[in-house]
GROMACS .gro file of C-alpha atoms in nm:
model
  439
    1MET     CA    1  -1.369   8.502   4.317
    2THR     CA    2  -1.185   8.396   4.012
    3THR     CA    3  -0.820   8.302   4.094
    4ILE     CA    4  -0.608   8.469   3.858
    5PRO     CA    5  -0.303   8.230   3.748
    6THR     CA    6   0.061   8.352   3.752
    7PRO     CA    7   0.256   8.393   3.474
    8SER     CA    8   0.451   8.071   3.506
    9ASP     CA    9   0.119   7.893   3.498
   10ASP     CA   10  -0.060   8.114   3.236
   11LYS     CA   11   0.078   7.935   2.956
   12ARG     CA   12  -0.033   7.600   2.995
   13PHE     CA   13  -0.346   7.677   3.160
   14PHE     CA   14  -0.442   7.824   2.801
   15GLU     CA   15  -0.290   7.531   2.637
   16ILE     CA   16  -0.524   7.323   2.868
   17LEU     CA   17  -0.792   7.540   2.797
   18ASP     CA   18  -0.773   7.545   2.396
   19LEU     CA   19  -0.744   7.117   2.422
   20CYS     CA   20  -1.065   7.171   2.644
   21CYS     CA   21  -1.234   7.340   2.349
   22LYS     CA   22  -1.074   7.141   2.067
   23LYS     CA   23  -1.267   6.862   2.283
   24ILE     CA   24  -1.586   7.024   2.297
   25GLU     CA   25  -1.575   7.118   1.921
   26GLU     CA   26  -1.546   6.737   1.840
   27LYS     CA   27  -1.841   6.659   2.081
   28MET     CA   28  -2.037   6.916   1.899
   29GLY     CA   29  -1.924   6.758   1.596
   30THR     CA   30  -2.050   7.010   1.311
   31LYS     CA   31  -1.782   7.243   1.169
   32PRO     CA   32  -1.444   7.364   1.316
   33ILE     CA   33  -1.497   7.667   1.598
   34ALA     CA   34  -1.335   7.878   1.367
   35ASP     CA   35  -1.648   7.879   1.112
   36TRP     CA   36  -1.918   7.877   1.399
   37ARG     CA   37  -2.185   8.140   1.358
   38SER     CA   38  -2.425   8.263   1.615
   39PRO     CA   39  -2.656   7.973   1.553
   40ASP     CA   40  -2.370   7.733   1.691
   41TYR     CA   41  -2.284   7.939   1.994
   42ASN     CA   42  -2.638   7.935   2.065
   43LEU     CA   43  -2.662   7.526   2.032
   44LEU     CA   44  -2.393   7.476   2.262
   45ASN     CA   45  -2.520   7.741   2.509
   46SER     CA   46  -2.845   7.534   2.488
   47GLN     CA   47  -2.639   7.166   2.560
   48LEU     CA   48  -2.439   7.337   2.800
   49GLY     CA   49  -2.724   7.480   3.003
   50ARG     CA   50  -2.930   7.120   2.979
   51GLN     CA   51  -2.645   6.924   3.097
   52THR     CA   52  -2.460   7.135   3.349
   53LYS     CA   53  -2.739   7.427   3.466
   54VAL     CA   54  -2.456   7.652   3.339
   55TYR     CA   55  -2.556   7.930   3.061
   56LEU     CA   56  -2.304   8.112   2.839
   57SER     CA   57  -2.349   8.398   2.610
   58GLU     CA   58  -2.251   8.392   2.277
   59ASN     CA   59  -1.964   8.668   2.337
   60THR     CA   60  -1.835   8.460   2.645
   61LEU     CA   61  -1.809   8.168   2.429
   62LYS     CA   62  -1.631   8.350   2.158
   63ARG     CA   63  -1.366   8.512   2.452
   64ILE     CA   64  -1.337   8.114   2.576
   65PHE     CA   65  -1.253   8.009   2.223
   66GLY     CA   66  -1.043   8.312   2.153
   67ARG     CA   67  -1.259   8.420   1.866
   68LEU     CA   68  -1.342   8.752   2.041
   69LYS     CA   69  -1.023   8.942   2.048
   70THR     CA   70  -0.919   9.100   2.400
   71PRO     CA   71  -0.627   9.275   2.535
   72THR     CA   72  -0.558   8.965   2.733
   73ARG     CA   73  -0.663   8.603   2.735
   74TYR     CA   74  -0.987   8.565   2.879
   75TYR     CA   75  -0.943   8.365   3.185
   76PRO     CA   76  -1.306   8.197   3.263
   77GLN     CA   77  -1.415   8.152   3.659
   78LYS     CA   78  -1.437   7.846   3.810
   79ALA     CA   79  -1.803   7.787   3.770
   80THR     CA   80  -1.762   7.790   3.396
   81ARG     CA   81  -1.431   7.614   3.365
   82ASP     CA   82  -1.573   7.326   3.577
   83ALA     CA   83  -1.933   7.315   3.331
   84LEU     CA   84  -1.683   7.327   3.010
   85ALA     CA   85  -1.508   7.005   3.150
   86GLN     CA   86  -1.818   6.838   3.274
   87PHE     CA   87  -1.950   6.892   2.922
   88ILE     CA   88  -1.733   6.667   2.792
   89GLY     CA   89  -1.760   6.417   3.015
   90TYR     CA   90  -1.533   6.496   3.348
   91ARG     CA   91  -1.600   6.534   3.702
   92ASP     CA   92  -1.519   6.905   3.687
   93TRP     CA   93  -1.222   7.109   3.602
   94GLN     CA   94  -0.971   6.989   3.879
   95GLU     CA   95  -1.030   6.642   3.706
   96PHE     CA   96  -0.949   6.767   3.358
   97GLU     CA   97  -0.659   6.949   3.466
   98LEU     CA   98  -0.552   6.663   3.630
   99ILE     CA   99  -0.582   6.376   3.365
  100ASN     CA  100  -0.442   6.631   3.069
  101ARG     CA  101  -0.131   6.779   3.299
  102PHE     CA  102   0.113   6.599   3.127
  103ALA     CA  103  -0.078   6.591   2.771
  104PRO     CA  104   0.151   6.674   2.470
  105GLN     CA  105   0.184   7.016   2.424
  106VAL     CA  106   0.186   7.112   2.055
  107ALA     CA  107   0.513   7.295   2.027
  108PRO     CA  108   0.520   7.645   1.856
  109ALA     CA  109   0.725   7.672   1.532
  110ILE     CA  110   1.068   7.817   1.599
  111GLN     CA  111   1.072   8.118   1.355
  112GLN     CA  112   1.364   8.331   1.295
  113GLU     CA  113   1.157   8.608   1.095
  114ILE     CA  114   1.424   8.768   0.795
  115LYS     CA  115   1.255   9.048   0.613
  116VAL     CA  116   1.298   9.038   0.280
  117ALA     CA  117   1.319   9.392   0.269
  118ASP     CA  118   1.621   9.393   0.548
  119ILE     CA  119   1.781   9.091   0.347
  120GLU     CA  120   1.805   9.317   0.021
  121HIS     CA  121   2.030   9.619   0.214
  122VAL     CA  122   2.283   9.384   0.381
  123ALA     CA  123   2.598   9.238   0.230
  124PRO     CA  124   2.560   8.859   0.081
  125TYR     CA  125   2.786   8.721   0.371
  126GLU     CA  126   2.515   8.914   0.589
  127LYS     CA  127   2.261   8.712   0.461
  128GLN     CA  128   2.451   8.391   0.457
  129SER     CA  129   2.517   8.501   0.849
  130LYS     CA  130   2.195   8.552   0.905
  131VAL     CA  131   2.057   8.190   0.777
  132ARG     CA  132   2.313   7.988   0.953
  133THR     CA  133   2.199   8.182   1.278
  134SER     CA  134   1.861   8.082   1.207
  135LYS     CA  135   1.947   7.721   1.108
  136LEU     CA  136   2.155   7.721   1.431
  137ILE     CA  137   1.833   7.819   1.626
  138ILE     CA  138   1.657   7.588   1.527
  139GLY     CA  139   1.897   7.292   1.524
  140ILE     CA  140   1.929   7.404   1.904
  141ALA     CA  141   1.576   7.404   1.958
  142ILE     CA  142   1.507   7.065   1.803
  143PHE     CA  143   1.787   6.905   2.015
  144ILE     CA  144   1.638   7.045   2.350
  145LEU     CA  145   1.328   6.964   2.260
  146ALA     CA  146   1.401   6.584   2.172
  147VAL     CA  147   1.644   6.539   2.485
  148ALA     CA  148   1.339   6.680   2.671
  149VAL     CA  149   1.100   6.463   2.540
  150GLY     CA  150   1.271   6.144   2.607
  151GLY     CA  151   1.372   6.245   2.921
  152PHE     CA  152   1.013   6.269   2.993
  153ILE     CA  153   0.908   5.930   2.826
  154VAL     CA  154   1.206   5.746   3.016
  155PHE     CA  155   1.132   5.895   3.365
  156ASN     CA  156   0.774   5.788   3.309
  157GLN     CA  157   0.864   5.442   3.189
  158ILE     CA  158   1.060   5.391   3.496
  159ASP     CA  159   0.793   5.578   3.725
  160GLN     CA  160   0.494   5.331   3.704
  161VAL     CA  161   0.267   5.107   3.917
  162LYS     CA  162   0.205   4.790   3.724
  163PRO     CA  163  -0.137   4.646   3.726
  164GLY     CA  164  -0.234   4.442   4.040
  165GLU     CA  165   0.094   4.642   4.262
  166VAL     CA  166  -0.139   4.838   4.432
  167SER     CA  167  -0.551   4.815   4.475
  168LEU     CA  168  -0.783   5.023   4.634
  169ILE     CA  169  -0.993   4.869   4.946
  170CYS     CA  170  -1.340   4.991   5.106
  171GLU     CA  171  -1.361   4.834   5.416
  172ASN     CA  172  -1.732   4.959   5.427
  173PRO     CA  173  -1.830   4.959   5.021
  174ASN     CA  174  -2.257   4.880   5.115
  175GLY     CA  175  -2.429   5.112   5.373
  176GLU     CA  176  -2.764   5.309   5.372
  177VAL     CA  177  -2.811   5.667   5.302
  178PRO     CA  178  -2.611   5.875   5.418
  179HIS     CA  179  -2.283   5.654   5.422
  180THR     CA  180  -1.931   5.711   5.532
  181ALA     CA  181  -1.704   5.498   5.393
  182ILE     CA  182  -1.359   5.462   5.444
  183PHE     CA  183  -1.063   5.397   5.193
  184LYS     CA  184  -0.725   5.236   5.201
  185LEU     CA  185  -0.456   5.086   4.992
  186SER     CA  186  -0.343   4.780   4.933
  187ARG     CA  187   0.025   4.718   4.811
  188LEU     CA  188   0.144   4.394   4.656
  189GLY     CA  189   0.423   4.469   4.465
  190ASN     CA  190   0.772   4.671   4.606
  191VAL     CA  191   0.588   5.016   4.564
  192ASN     CA  192   0.746   5.323   4.752
  193GLU     CA  193   0.497   5.409   5.068
  194ASP     CA  194   0.533   5.769   5.014
  195LYS     CA  195   0.424   5.750   4.600
  196GLN     CA  196   0.076   5.996   4.614
  197PHE     CA  197  -0.245   5.825   4.450
  198THR     CA  198  -0.548   6.017   4.391
  199ILE     CA  199  -0.921   5.903   4.434
  200ASN     CA  200  -1.221   5.991   4.198
  201PHE     CA  201  -1.554   5.977   4.357
  202MET     CA  202  -1.704   6.100   4.046
  203ASP     CA  203  -1.948   6.357   4.097
  204GLU     CA  204  -1.990   6.253   4.502
  205GLY     CA  205  -1.682   6.469   4.587
  206PRO     CA  206  -1.368   6.630   4.511
  207LEU     CA  207  -1.056   6.444   4.427
  208LYS     CA  208  -0.834   6.317   4.706
  209THR     CA  209  -0.492   6.177   4.730
  210ILE     CA  210  -0.369   5.890   4.941
  211THR     CA  211  -0.054   5.683   5.025
  212ALA     CA  212   0.006   5.322   5.137
  213ASN     CA  213  -0.031   5.431   5.504
  214GLN     CA  214  -0.303   5.689   5.460
  215GLU     CA  215  -0.698   5.618   5.510
  216VAL     CA  216  -0.939   5.872   5.323
  217VAL     CA  217  -1.272   5.917   5.464
  218GLN     CA  218  -1.570   6.017   5.195
  219PHE     CA  219  -1.929   6.120   5.310
  220PHE     CA  220  -2.183   5.998   5.080
  221LYS     CA  221  -2.554   6.120   5.090
  222ASN     CA  222  -2.736   5.998   4.787
  223PRO     CA  223  -2.893   5.683   4.703
  224GLY     CA  224  -2.712   5.524   4.413
  225VAL     CA  225  -2.390   5.339   4.328
  226VAL     CA  226  -2.041   5.524   4.283
  227HIS     CA  227  -1.760   5.368   4.068
  228VAL     CA  228  -1.475   5.496   4.306
  229ARG     CA  229  -1.157   5.519   4.065
  230LEU     CA  230  -0.800   5.491   4.164
  231PHE     CA  231  -0.549   5.707   3.992
  232TYR     CA  232  -0.168   5.748   3.924
  233LYS     CA  233   0.023   5.975   3.731
  234ASN     CA  234  -0.307   6.024   3.571
  235LYS     CA  235  -0.380   5.647   3.504
  236ALA     CA  236  -0.635   5.464   3.635
  237ILE     CA  237  -0.518   5.131   3.800
  238ASP     CA  238  -0.838   5.030   4.015
  239THR     CA  239  -1.224   5.077   4.049
  240ILE     CA  240  -1.441   4.948   4.319
  241ALA     CA  241  -1.824   5.034   4.353
  242VAL     CA  242  -1.949   5.193   4.663
  243SER     CA  243  -2.337   5.153   4.719
  244MET     CA  244  -2.556   5.390   4.883
  245GLN     CA  245  -2.853   5.130   4.981
  246THR     CA  246  -3.222   5.233   5.003
  247LYS     CA  247  -3.505   4.991   5.212
  248GLY     CA  248  -3.740   4.984   4.859
  249TRP     CA  249  -3.823   5.312   4.629
  250VAL     CA  250  -3.704   5.673   4.755
  251ALA     CA  251  -3.701   6.024   4.608
  252ASN     CA  252  -3.431   6.250   4.574
  253SER     CA  253  -3.381   6.622   4.463
  254GLY     CA  254  -3.167   6.503   4.163
  255HIS     CA  255  -2.918   6.260   4.011
  256ASP     CA  256  -2.609   6.174   4.156
  257SER     CA  257  -2.432   6.544   4.239
  258LEU     CA  258  -2.355   6.728   4.521
  259SER     CA  259  -2.650   6.951   4.500
  260ALA     CA  260  -2.917   6.676   4.532
  261PHE     CA  261  -3.048   6.558   4.850
  262PRO     CA  262  -3.312   6.319   4.978
  263ILE     CA  263  -3.628   6.457   5.013
  264ALA     CA  264  -3.691   6.456   5.347
  265ARG     CA  265  -3.985   6.344   5.586
  266LEU     CA  266  -4.085   6.086   5.308
  267LYS     CA  267  -4.138   5.743   5.359
  268PRO     CA  268  -4.045   5.456   5.150
  269LEU     CA  269  -4.271   5.477   4.814
  270SER     CA  270  -4.513   5.237   4.666
  271LYS     CA  271  -4.346   5.079   4.319
  272GLN     CA  272  -4.703   5.122   4.209
  273LYS     CA  273  -4.657   5.452   4.195
  274LEU     CA  274  -4.340   5.650   4.207
  275PHE     CA  275  -4.466   6.032   4.261
  276VAL     CA  276  -4.398   6.313   4.466
  277SER     CA  277  -4.617   6.625   4.451
  278ALA     CA  278  -4.525   7.001   4.449
  279LYS     CA  279  -4.628   7.054   4.771
  280GLN     CA  280  -4.403   6.775   4.914
  281LEU     CA  281  -4.147   6.899   4.719
  282ASP     CA  282  -4.184   7.252   4.825
  283SER     CA  283  -4.197   7.158   5.171
  284ALA     CA  284  -3.841   6.971   5.096
  285GLY     CA  285  -3.703   7.346   5.003
  286ILE     CA  286  -3.711   7.274   4.642
  287ASN     CA  287  -3.739   7.565   4.460
  288LEU     CA  288  -4.017   7.495   4.181
  289SER     CA  289  -3.998   7.840   4.008
  290LYS     CA  290  -3.642   7.735   3.878
  291PRO     CA  291  -3.546   7.401   3.707
  292PHE     CA  292  -3.556   7.087   3.866
  293MET     CA  293  -3.457   6.723   3.865
  294ILE     CA  294  -3.652   6.470   4.073
  295GLY     CA  295  -3.509   6.091   4.090
  296PHE     CA  296  -3.678   5.775   4.223
  297SER     CA  297  -3.385   5.517   4.375
  298ASN     CA  298  -3.419   5.127   4.464
  299ILE     CA  299  -3.054   5.043   4.561
  300HIS     CA  300  -2.960   4.716   4.696
  301SER     CA  301  -2.721   4.395   4.613
  302SER     CA  302  -2.848   4.115   4.401
  303ASN     CA  303  -2.743   3.818   4.181
  304ILE     CA  304  -2.920   3.955   3.842
  305SER     CA  305  -2.677   4.001   3.580
  306GLY     CA  306  -2.656   4.381   3.450
  307ASP     CA  307  -2.618   4.182   3.114
  308ASN     CA  308  -2.921   3.973   3.110
  309PHE     CA  309  -3.225   4.117   3.222
  310LEU     CA  310  -3.548   4.288   3.117
  311PHE     CA  311  -3.663   4.583   3.285
  312LYS     CA  312  -3.998   4.741   3.216
  313CYS     CA  313  -4.180   5.026   3.366
  314GLN     CA  314  -4.454   5.333   3.277
  315LEU     CA  315  -4.394   5.709   3.274
  316LYS     CA  316  -4.534   6.000   3.234
  317THR     CA  317  -4.401   6.365   3.264
  318GLU     CA  318  -4.537   6.715   3.272
  319GLU     CA  319  -4.653   6.857   2.943
  320SER     CA  320  -4.430   7.149   3.011
  321ARG     CA  321  -4.283   7.360   3.327
  322PRO     CA  322  -4.094   7.676   3.284
  323GLY     CA  323  -3.739   7.707   3.200
  324ILE     CA  324  -3.757   7.346   3.063
  325ALA     CA  325  -3.808   7.326   2.694
  326CYS     CA  326  -3.750   6.983   2.647
  327MET     CA  327  -3.887   6.785   2.933
  328GLN     CA  328  -3.714   6.481   2.985
  329ALA     CA  329  -3.676   6.128   3.154
  330SER     CA  330  -3.407   5.890   3.206
  331ILE     CA  331  -3.354   5.538   3.334
  332PHE     CA  332  -3.078   5.415   3.495
  333ILE     CA  333  -2.943   5.032   3.572
  334LEU     CA  334  -2.594   5.038   3.806
  335GLY     CA  335  -2.414   4.773   3.817
  336SER     CA  336  -2.099   4.657   3.993
  337GLU     CA  337  -1.876   4.732   3.724
  338GLY     CA  338  -2.030   5.014   3.523
  339ARG     CA  339  -2.400   5.107   3.424
  340HIS     CA  340  -2.660   5.149   3.153
  341ARG     CA  341  -2.856   5.488   3.080
  342VAL     CA  342  -3.130   5.582   2.844
  343LEU     CA  343  -3.234   5.953   2.800
  344MET     CA  344  -3.572   6.011   2.609
  345VAL     CA  345  -3.733   6.287   2.530
  346LYS     CA  346  -3.989   6.461   2.302
  347PRO     CA  347  -3.932   6.401   1.887
  348SER     CA  348  -3.923   6.803   1.876
  349CYS     CA  349  -3.530   6.775   2.091
  350SER     CA  350  -3.404   6.445   1.991
  351ALA     CA  351  -3.082   6.634   1.976
  352PHE     CA  352  -3.064   6.590   2.378
  353SER     CA  353  -3.140   6.190   2.340
  354GLU     CA  354  -2.888   5.984   2.437
  355TYR     CA  355  -2.774   5.641   2.536
  356ASN     CA  356  -2.503   5.473   2.736
  357PHE     CA  357  -2.448   5.124   2.810
  358SER     CA  358  -2.127   5.026   2.955
  359GLU     CA  359  -1.867   5.148   2.747
  360LEU     CA  360  -2.050   5.281   2.466
  361HIS     CA  361  -2.158   5.639   2.460
  362VAL     CA  362  -2.395   5.824   2.173
  363ASN     CA  363  -2.578   6.128   2.199
  364GLY     CA  364  -2.805   6.293   1.995
  365THR     CA  365  -2.576   6.550   1.884
  366SER     CA  366  -2.339   6.265   1.699
  367LYS     CA  367  -2.597   6.049   1.559
  368ASN     CA  368  -2.985   6.053   1.463
  369LEU     CA  369  -3.148   5.928   1.768
  370SER     CA  370  -3.518   6.047   1.699
  371ASN     CA  371  -3.606   5.704   1.629
  372MET     CA  372  -3.614   5.649   2.036
  373SER     CA  373  -3.758   5.980   2.132
  374TYR     CA  374  -4.112   5.991   2.278
  375ASP     CA  375  -4.360   6.271   2.420
  376PHE     CA  376  -4.403   6.080   2.775
  377SER     CA  377  -4.635   6.364   2.881
  378ALA     CA  378  -4.953   6.158   2.765
  379GLY     CA  379  -4.778   5.841   2.958
  380GLY     CA  380  -4.621   5.527   2.782
  381ASN     CA  381  -4.453   5.195   2.861
  382VAL     CA  382  -4.111   5.153   2.833
  383LYS     CA  383  -3.923   4.801   2.829
  384LEU     CA  384  -3.544   4.779   2.863
  385LEU     CA  385  -3.427   4.443   2.688
  386VAL     CA  386  -3.097   4.351   2.752
  387LYS     CA  387  -2.975   3.992   2.662
  388ASN     CA  388  -2.620   3.868   2.639
  389LYS     CA  389  -2.483   4.205   2.575
  390LYS     CA  390  -2.742   4.293   2.307
  391VAL     CA  391  -2.973   4.586   2.393
  392SER     CA  392  -3.310   4.676   2.246
  393LEU     CA  393  -3.554   4.935   2.363
  394PHE     CA  394  -3.934   4.936   2.341
  395ILE     CA  395  -4.210   5.198   2.418
  396ASN     CA  396  -4.569   5.078   2.370
  397ASP     CA  397  -4.399   4.789   2.244
  398LYS     CA  398  -4.254   4.938   1.924
  399ASN     CA  399  -3.882   4.827   1.928
  400LEU     CA  400  -3.699   5.201   1.898
  401LEU     CA  401  -3.332   5.092   1.955
  402ASN     CA  402  -3.098   4.823   1.874
  403THR     CA  403  -2.728   4.818   1.944
  404THR     CA  404  -2.464   4.608   2.115
  405TYR     CA  405  -2.197   4.657   2.387
  406ASP     CA  406  -1.856   4.477   2.501
  407LYS     CA  407  -1.809   4.527   2.840
  408SER     CA  408  -1.980   4.347   3.136
  409ILE     CA  409  -2.158   4.570   3.378
  410GLY     CA  410  -2.141   4.317   3.650
  411LYS     CA  411  -2.457   4.253   3.891
  412VAL     CA  412  -2.722   4.500   3.918
  413LEU     CA  413  -2.719   4.713   4.259
  414GLY     CA  414  -2.919   4.970   4.158
  415VAL     CA  415  -3.222   5.131   3.988
  416LYS     CA  416  -3.271   5.486   3.939
  417ILE     CA  417  -3.543   5.705   3.730
  418LEU     CA  418  -3.531   6.042   3.683
  419PHE     CA  419  -3.731   6.357   3.561
  420ASN     CA  420  -3.666   6.695   3.471
  421GLY     CA  421  -3.960   6.852   3.657
  422ILE     CA  422  -4.254   6.636   3.796
  423GLY     CA  423  -4.275   6.283   3.675
  424THR     CA  424  -4.441   5.958   3.737
  425ALA     CA  425  -4.301   5.629   3.724
  426ALA     CA  426  -4.573   5.326   3.748
  427SER     CA  427  -4.471   4.934   3.858
  428PRO     CA  428  -4.117   4.953   3.777
  429GLU     CA  429  -3.953   4.570   3.770
  430LEU     CA  430  -3.643   4.413   3.651
  431SER     CA  431  -3.611   4.049   3.609
  432ASP     CA  432  -3.328   3.837   3.527
  433LEU     CA  433  -3.384   3.660   3.210
  434ASN     CA  434  -3.229   3.340   3.320
  435THR     CA  435  -3.359   3.263   3.683
  436GLY     CA  436  -3.674   3.487   3.660
  437GLU     CA  437  -3.547   3.668   4.004
  438LEU     CA  438  -3.741   4.046   4.058
  439TYR     CA  439  -3.483   4.334   4.159
   0.00000   0.00000   0.00000
């Protein structure tokens, strides 16, 4: 059921919704929403559905963006709000609201409307009085706004946690799937023990609050590496990696999300051919008549640098599947400090291509990535070479992408291969460029 905001919350909610719409406009990167036509809304619907599995009609999107007039402003339901937030890089709407709660508001222009027709029918001194009153109202409003902004800035400068004063600790950061991890805070400075901090578990759970004397317990059910972040006043102050390890390669029903789950009754797979059949998926409870994703994961600690390695593998996707127009294959290299990700699709769907190397994130809607697209339905050999933070992507020995990034992802803690629909990964291998160590 949709939660209707109270009148006091209503105005701020729609300001945050407008901010979300603005970020969506920036991500689409075509033209202002005011100039959008049906093809623009259809493109957004397609990309939103591919990324979040939530599809919205043109009229619904117009209501959200305020382009379709209604007696009262349209209030999207929770699933819709979560999808909009996820589309622009947040875990859900709650996280988007938390981070942007204190974002600067656009102050409405304070105007005292004085109709010319009315002024023409009053005496000159009445005209001057109206003008003086208007100026006085504007002056008072500006003064109040300046005091409020100044007080807010001073308060926030005082109520800050300096780097290193508080850190997040996990008592058991490494465990097998499933894993229950315990989190605490460590205080080095004179930080009030009643201060509340927020823990973000990415896609593995809702935001949770914690104070200096509390413990927070979080259950992780998917193989992978989660970079758990600690926030204070919407500012990230610490990050730690929690690793859900596997004994070799295993299959699960998707990527790191609350809806993903390991495929039951399957032994660790031979890396010579990572594959699960339709019969095995059906026995695991996956509805094959709807779009689904299959992931293969190998998660364990290593001394291999995430900035100096060679990964190679042979990938093969289905030719087609009902409900999936663009078959895709993704490779994730999970590090102790960050991750790399490459999403590859066939040439006709290159708008959905993406790559994410540490802090660098580029998608096919903002840049032409047709050069790195490939149809894997007939199979293809992929090589990902990362040398001193310089990246090269090869498919069938053809160099399709070269780029660089700045921030190290640390040591390699895991490798994941993701398909929408049934896919096959043969002989994946990751090796350290300096030592030759195999992951």
